[in-house]
CSV table of C-alpha atoms and ligand atoms in Angstrom, one decimal:
chain,number,residue,atom,x,y,z
A,1,MET,CA,127.4,-55.5,8.2
A,2,GLU,CA,128.2,-58.5,6.1
A,3,LYS,CA,125.5,-61.1,5.8
A,4,ASP,CA,125.8,-64.4,7.6
A,5,LYS,CA,126.0,-67.2,5.1
A,6,LYS,CA,125.2,-69.7,7.7
A,7,LYS,CA,121.9,-68.1,8.6
A,8,VAL,CA,118.9,-68.8,6.4
A,9,LEU,CA,115.3,-67.6,6.5
A,10,ILE,CA,112.7,-69.8,4.9
A,11,LYS,CA,109.3,-68.6,3.8
A,12,LEU,CA,106.6,-71.2,3.9
A,13,SER,CA,103.2,-70.3,2.4
A,14,GLY,CA,100.2,-71.4,4.3
A,15,GLY,CA,99.0,-73.1,1.1
A,16,ALA,CA,102.0,-75.3,1.2
A,17,LEU,CA,100.9,-76.8,4.5
A,18,SER,CA,97.5,-77.9,3.2
A,19,SER,CA,96.2,-80.6,0.9
A,20,GLY,CA,92.8,-80.6,-0.7
A,21,ASP,CA,90.3,-79.8,2.0
A,22,ASP,CA,92.8,-80.5,4.8
A,23,LYS,CA,94.3,-77.4,6.3
A,24,TYR,CA,97.4,-79.3,7.3
A,25,THR,CA,98.9,-82.5,6.0
A,26,GLU,CA,101.1,-84.6,8.2
A,27,PRO,CA,103.4,-85.9,5.4
A,28,THR,CA,104.3,-82.3,4.5
A,29,LEU,CA,104.8,-81.3,8.1
A,30,LYS,CA,107.0,-84.3,8.8
A,31,GLN,CA,109.0,-83.8,5.6
A,32,THR,CA,109.5,-80.1,6.4
A,33,ALA,CA,110.7,-80.9,9.9
A,34,GLU,CA,113.2,-83.4,8.5
A,35,LYS,CA,114.5,-80.9,5.9
A,36,ILE,CA,115.0,-78.3,8.6
A,37,LYS,CA,117.0,-80.8,10.6
A,38,ASN,CA,119.1,-81.6,7.6
A,39,ILE,CA,119.8,-77.8,7.1
A,40,GLN,CA,120.7,-77.4,10.8
A,41,GLU,CA,123.0,-80.4,10.6
A,42,LYS,CA,124.9,-78.6,7.9
A,43,GLY,CA,125.6,-75.8,10.4
A,44,PHE,CA,122.9,-73.4,9.5
A,45,GLU,CA,120.7,-71.3,11.8
A,46,VAL,CA,117.1,-71.6,10.6
A,47,ALA,CA,114.3,-69.1,10.9
A,48,LEU,CA,110.9,-69.4,9.3
A,49,VAL,CA,108.2,-67.0,8.2
A,50,VAL,CA,104.8,-68.7,7.8
A,51,GLY,CA,101.9,-67.4,5.7
A,52,GLY,CA,98.2,-67.9,6.4
A,53,GLY,CA,96.8,-68.6,3.0
A,54,ASN,CA,95.5,-72.1,3.9
A,55,LEU,CA,93.2,-70.5,6.5
A,56,PHE,CA,92.5,-67.0,5.4
A,57,ARG,CA,93.6,-64.2,3.0
A,58,GLY,CA,92.6,-60.6,3.8
A,59,ARG,CA,91.7,-59.8,0.2
A,60,ASP,CA,89.2,-62.6,0.0
A,61,LEU,CA,87.0,-61.0,2.7
A,62,ALA,CA,87.7,-57.3,2.4
A,63,GLY,CA,84.7,-55.5,1.0
A,64,ASN,CA,82.3,-58.3,2.0
A,65,LEU,CA,80.0,-58.0,5.0
A,66,SER,CA,81.1,-54.4,5.5
A,67,ILE,CA,84.5,-55.7,6.5
A,68,ARG,CA,87.3,-53.2,5.8
A,69,ARG,CA,90.6,-54.2,4.3
A,70,PRO,CA,92.7,-53.5,7.4
A,71,THR,CA,90.3,-55.6,9.5
A,72,ALA,CA,90.5,-58.5,7.0
A,73,ASP,CA,94.3,-58.2,6.9
A,74,TYR,CA,94.5,-58.4,10.7
A,75,ILE,CA,92.4,-61.6,10.6
A,76,GLY,CA,94.9,-62.9,8.0
A,77,MET,CA,97.8,-62.0,10.4
A,78,LEU,CA,96.0,-64.0,13.1
A,79,ALA,CA,95.8,-67.0,10.7
A,80,THR,CA,99.6,-66.9,10.4
A,81,VAL,CA,99.9,-67.2,14.2
A,82,GLN,CA,97.6,-70.2,14.1
A,83,ASN,CA,99.9,-71.9,11.6
A,84,ALA,CA,103.0,-71.0,13.6
A,85,LEU,CA,101.5,-72.7,16.7
A,86,VAL,CA,100.7,-75.8,14.7
A,87,LEU,CA,104.2,-75.9,13.3
A,88,ARG,CA,105.8,-75.3,16.7
A,89,ASP,CA,104.0,-78.3,18.3
A,90,TYR,CA,104.5,-80.5,15.4
A,91,PHE,CA,108.2,-79.6,14.9
A,92,GLU,CA,108.8,-80.1,18.6
A,93,SER,CA,107.3,-83.6,18.4
A,94,GLN,CA,109.9,-84.3,15.8
A,95,GLY,CA,112.8,-83.2,18.0
A,96,LEU,CA,113.3,-79.6,17.0
A,97,VAL,CA,113.4,-76.8,19.5
A,98,VAL,CA,111.1,-74.0,18.4
A,99,ARG,CA,110.1,-70.5,19.4
A,100,VAL,CA,107.3,-68.5,17.9
A,101,SER,CA,107.9,-64.8,17.6
A,102,SER,CA,104.9,-62.7,16.7
A,103,ALA,CA,104.7,-59.2,15.3
A,104,ILE,CA,101.5,-58.8,17.2
A,105,SER,CA,101.8,-59.2,21.0
A,106,MET,CA,99.8,-62.0,22.5
A,107,PRO,CA,101.9,-62.9,25.5
A,108,GLN,CA,99.7,-65.9,26.6
A,109,ILE,CA,100.5,-67.8,23.5
A,110,CYS,CA,103.9,-66.7,22.0
A,111,GLU,CA,106.7,-64.3,22.3
A,112,SER,CA,106.6,-60.8,20.9
A,113,TYR,CA,109.1,-60.1,18.1
A,114,MET,CA,112.3,-58.7,19.5
A,115,PRO,CA,115.2,-59.0,17.1
A,116,GLN,CA,117.9,-59.5,19.7
A,117,ARG,CA,116.0,-62.3,21.3
A,118,ALA,CA,115.4,-64.0,18.0
A,119,ARG,CA,119.1,-63.8,17.2
A,120,ARG,CA,119.9,-65.4,20.6
A,121,HIS,CA,117.4,-68.3,19.9
A,122,LEU,CA,118.9,-68.9,16.5
A,123,ALA,CA,122.5,-68.9,17.9
A,124,LYS,CA,121.3,-71.6,20.4
A,125,GLY,CA,120.1,-73.8,17.6
A,126,ARG,CA,116.4,-73.1,18.0
A,127,VAL,CA,114.2,-72.7,15.0
A,128,VAL,CA,112.4,-69.3,15.2
A,129,ILE,CA,109.0,-69.1,13.5
A,130,PHE,CA,108.0,-65.5,12.8
A,131,ALA,CA,104.2,-65.1,13.0
A,132,GLY,CA,101.8,-62.2,12.6
A,133,GLY,CA,103.4,-61.0,9.4
A,134,THR,CA,104.8,-57.5,9.7
A,135,GLY,CA,101.9,-56.6,12.0
A,136,MET,CA,100.6,-54.1,9.4
A,137,PRO,CA,97.7,-54.4,7.0
A,138,TYR,CA,98.4,-54.1,3.2
A,139,PHE,CA,101.6,-56.2,3.6
A,140,THR,CA,102.3,-59.8,3.0
A,141,THR,CA,104.3,-62.6,4.6
A,142,ASP,CA,106.7,-62.4,1.6
A,143,THR,CA,107.6,-58.9,2.7
A,144,THR,CA,107.8,-60.1,6.3
A,145,ALA,CA,110.3,-62.7,5.2
A,146,ALA,CA,112.4,-60.2,3.4
A,147,GLN,CA,112.4,-57.8,6.3
A,148,ARG,CA,113.1,-60.4,9.0
A,149,ALA,CA,115.9,-61.9,6.8
A,150,LEU,CA,117.5,-58.5,6.5
A,151,GLU,CA,117.1,-57.5,10.1
A,152,LEU,CA,118.6,-60.8,11.3
A,153,ASN,CA,121.4,-60.6,8.7
A,154,CYS,CA,120.5,-63.8,6.9
A,155,GLY,CA,122.7,-64.7,3.9
A,156,THR,CA,119.7,-66.1,1.9
A,157,LEU,CA,116.0,-65.8,1.7
A,158,VAL,CA,114.6,-69.2,0.7
A,159,LEU,CA,111.1,-69.2,-0.8
A,160,ALA,CA,109.7,-72.7,-0.5
A,161,LYS,CA,107.1,-73.3,-3.2
A,162,ASP,CA,104.4,-76.0,-3.4
A,163,GLY,CA,104.7,-78.1,-6.5
A,164,VAL,CA,107.3,-76.1,-8.4
A,165,ASP,CA,111.0,-76.2,-8.2
A,166,GLY,CA,111.9,-72.7,-9.2
A,167,VAL,CA,110.8,-69.7,-11.2
A,168,TYR,CA,109.3,-70.4,-14.6
A,169,SER,CA,108.8,-68.2,-17.7
A,170,ALA,CA,105.1,-68.8,-17.4
A,171,ASP,CA,102.8,-71.0,-15.2
A,172,PRO,CA,104.0,-74.6,-16.0
A,173,LYS,CA,100.5,-75.9,-15.1
A,174,LEU,CA,98.9,-73.7,-17.8
A,175,ASP,CA,101.7,-73.4,-20.5
A,176,SER,CA,103.5,-76.4,-21.8
A,177,ASN,CA,106.2,-74.2,-23.3
A,178,ALA,CA,107.1,-72.7,-19.9
A,179,TYR,CA,110.8,-73.2,-19.0
A,180,LYS,CA,112.6,-73.0,-15.7
A,181,ILE,CA,114.9,-70.0,-15.2
A,182,ASP,CA,118.2,-70.9,-13.3
A,183,THR,CA,119.3,-67.4,-12.5
A,184,ILE,CA,117.6,-64.0,-12.9
A,185,SER,CA,117.9,-60.5,-11.5
A,186,ALA,CA,115.3,-59.1,-9.1
A,187,SER,CA,114.9,-56.2,-11.5
A,188,GLU,CA,114.0,-58.6,-14.3
A,189,VAL,CA,111.5,-60.4,-12.1
A,190,LEU,CA,109.8,-57.1,-11.5
A,191,GLU,CA,109.9,-56.0,-15.1
A,192,ARG,CA,108.5,-59.3,-16.4
A,193,GLY,CA,106.0,-59.5,-13.6
A,194,LEU,CA,107.1,-63.1,-12.7
A,195,LYS,CA,105.2,-64.6,-9.8
A,196,VAL,CA,108.1,-65.2,-7.4
A,197,ALA,CA,106.9,-63.1,-4.4
A,198,ASP,CA,105.1,-59.8,-4.2
A,199,ALA,CA,106.9,-56.7,-5.6
A,200,THR,CA,107.5,-55.1,-2.2
A,201,ALA,CA,109.5,-58.2,-1.1
A,202,ILE,CA,111.5,-58.4,-4.3
A,203,SER,CA,112.5,-54.7,-4.3
A,204,LEU,CA,113.4,-54.9,-0.6
A,205,CYS,CA,115.8,-57.8,-1.4
A,206,ARG,CA,117.2,-56.0,-4.5
A,207,ASP,CA,117.8,-52.8,-2.6
A,208,ASN,CA,119.5,-54.5,0.3
A,209,GLN,CA,121.7,-57.1,-1.5
A,210,LEU,CA,119.7,-60.1,-0.3
A,211,PRO,CA,119.7,-63.1,-2.7
A,212,ILE,CA,116.6,-65.2,-3.0
A,213,LYS,CA,116.6,-68.9,-3.7
A,214,VAL,CA,113.3,-70.4,-5.0
A,215,VAL,CA,113.0,-74.1,-4.3
A,216,SER,CA,110.3,-76.7,-4.0
A,217,MET,CA,109.0,-77.6,-0.5
A,218,ASN,CA,110.1,-81.2,-1.2
A,219,ASN,CA,113.7,-80.1,-1.7
A,220,LEU,CA,114.0,-77.4,0.9
A,221,ASP,CA,117.4,-78.7,2.0
A,222,LYS,CA,118.8,-78.3,-1.5
A,223,PHE,CA,118.7,-74.5,-1.4
A,224,GLU,CA,122.5,-74.3,-1.5
A,225,ASP,CA,122.8,-76.4,-4.6
A,226,ASP,CA,123.8,-74.2,-7.6
A,227,ASN,CA,122.2,-76.7,-10.0
A,228,TYR,CA,118.8,-76.7,-8.3
A,229,GLY,CA,116.0,-74.1,-8.1
A,230,THR,CA,116.2,-70.5,-9.2
A,231,LEU,CA,118.6,-67.9,-7.8
A,232,VAL,CA,117.2,-64.3,-7.8
A,233,LEU,CA,120.2,-62.0,-7.7
A,234,PRO,CA,119.8,-58.6,-5.9
A,235,GLU,CA,120.5,-56.5,-8.9
B,301,UDP,N1,98.9,-60.0,6.2
B,301,UDP,C1,99.0,-58.6,6.4
B,301,UDP,N2,100.2,-58.1,6.7
B,301,UDP,C2,101.4,-58.8,6.8
B,301,UDP,C3,101.3,-60.2,6.5
B,301,UDP,C4,100.1,-60.8,6.2
B,301,UDP,O1,98.0,-57.9,6.4
B,301,UDP,O2,102.4,-58.2,7.1
B,301,UDP,C5,97.6,-60.6,6.0
B,301,UDP,C6,97.1,-60.5,4.6
B,301,UDP,O3,95.7,-60.4,4.7
B,301,UDP,C7,97.4,-61.8,4.0
B,301,UDP,C8,97.2,-62.8,5.1
B,301,UDP,O4,97.7,-62.0,6.2
B,301,UDP,O5,96.5,-62.2,2.9
B,301,UDP,C9,98.0,-64.1,5.0
B,301,UDP,O6,99.4,-63.8,4.6
B,301,UDP,P1,99.9,-64.2,3.1
B,301,UDP,O7,98.8,-64.0,2.1
B,301,UDP,O8,101.2,-63.6,2.9
B,301,UDP,O9,100.1,-65.8,3.3
B,301,UDP,P2,100.6,-66.9,2.3
B,301,UDP,O10,99.9,-66.6,1.0
B,301,UDP,O11,102.0,-66.8,2.1
B,301,UDP,O12,100.1,-68.2,2.9
């Protein structure tokens, strides 16, 4: 089936929601809600995958206190649900209609992931936030974003970065010679080990013809602009 160019999946890292010691920062939430509204006004259906890195990352705890990696990862997945609930209430306060769809069932607090249902929400103009990652340890929310974008037939996966406006040849905070890359293939991202998303997510997009656009959180609604951000082609 051909991908729907008017359907977009945006991956927000947990870290992008936080500022210093604050787990959430209102200016960022407010700006993100506004950008999502702008994107919807251009006729797009908008789905989000949220990470959990501002609260918890499985690998930071795994191995400590006799906690096994899968246990730590489940705790990480729960952190993504917490973020999704915060985003839902905040976005609704800003006039968006939102549904949270979790890979791990918790019927008292959100819907369980059901692709058909998510499609219907999107078609009705609701923002769907996918929480709970893939529901499986050893994966990440980058991979979740690629998988959900593919299953829902999204035309683009947008990776919203905190503080950078695309993919750079090296970390611009550490290397003054780092330059921004406008277009690159997914294979080259993998070969050069560029930090765009984890390798599973990149190869999933490459193997299933899903382009990735890397943008800054501050300019989320410019993802369509050919002169902005970095386009990662599925080749
Ligand atoms: N996680 C997982 N499986 C998934 C998605 C996430 O086990 O499918 C866990 C993993 O421990 C990860 C944490 O949830 O560290 C938070 O997700 P992620 O690191 O992707 O969040 P981000 O860095 O994007 O905020």
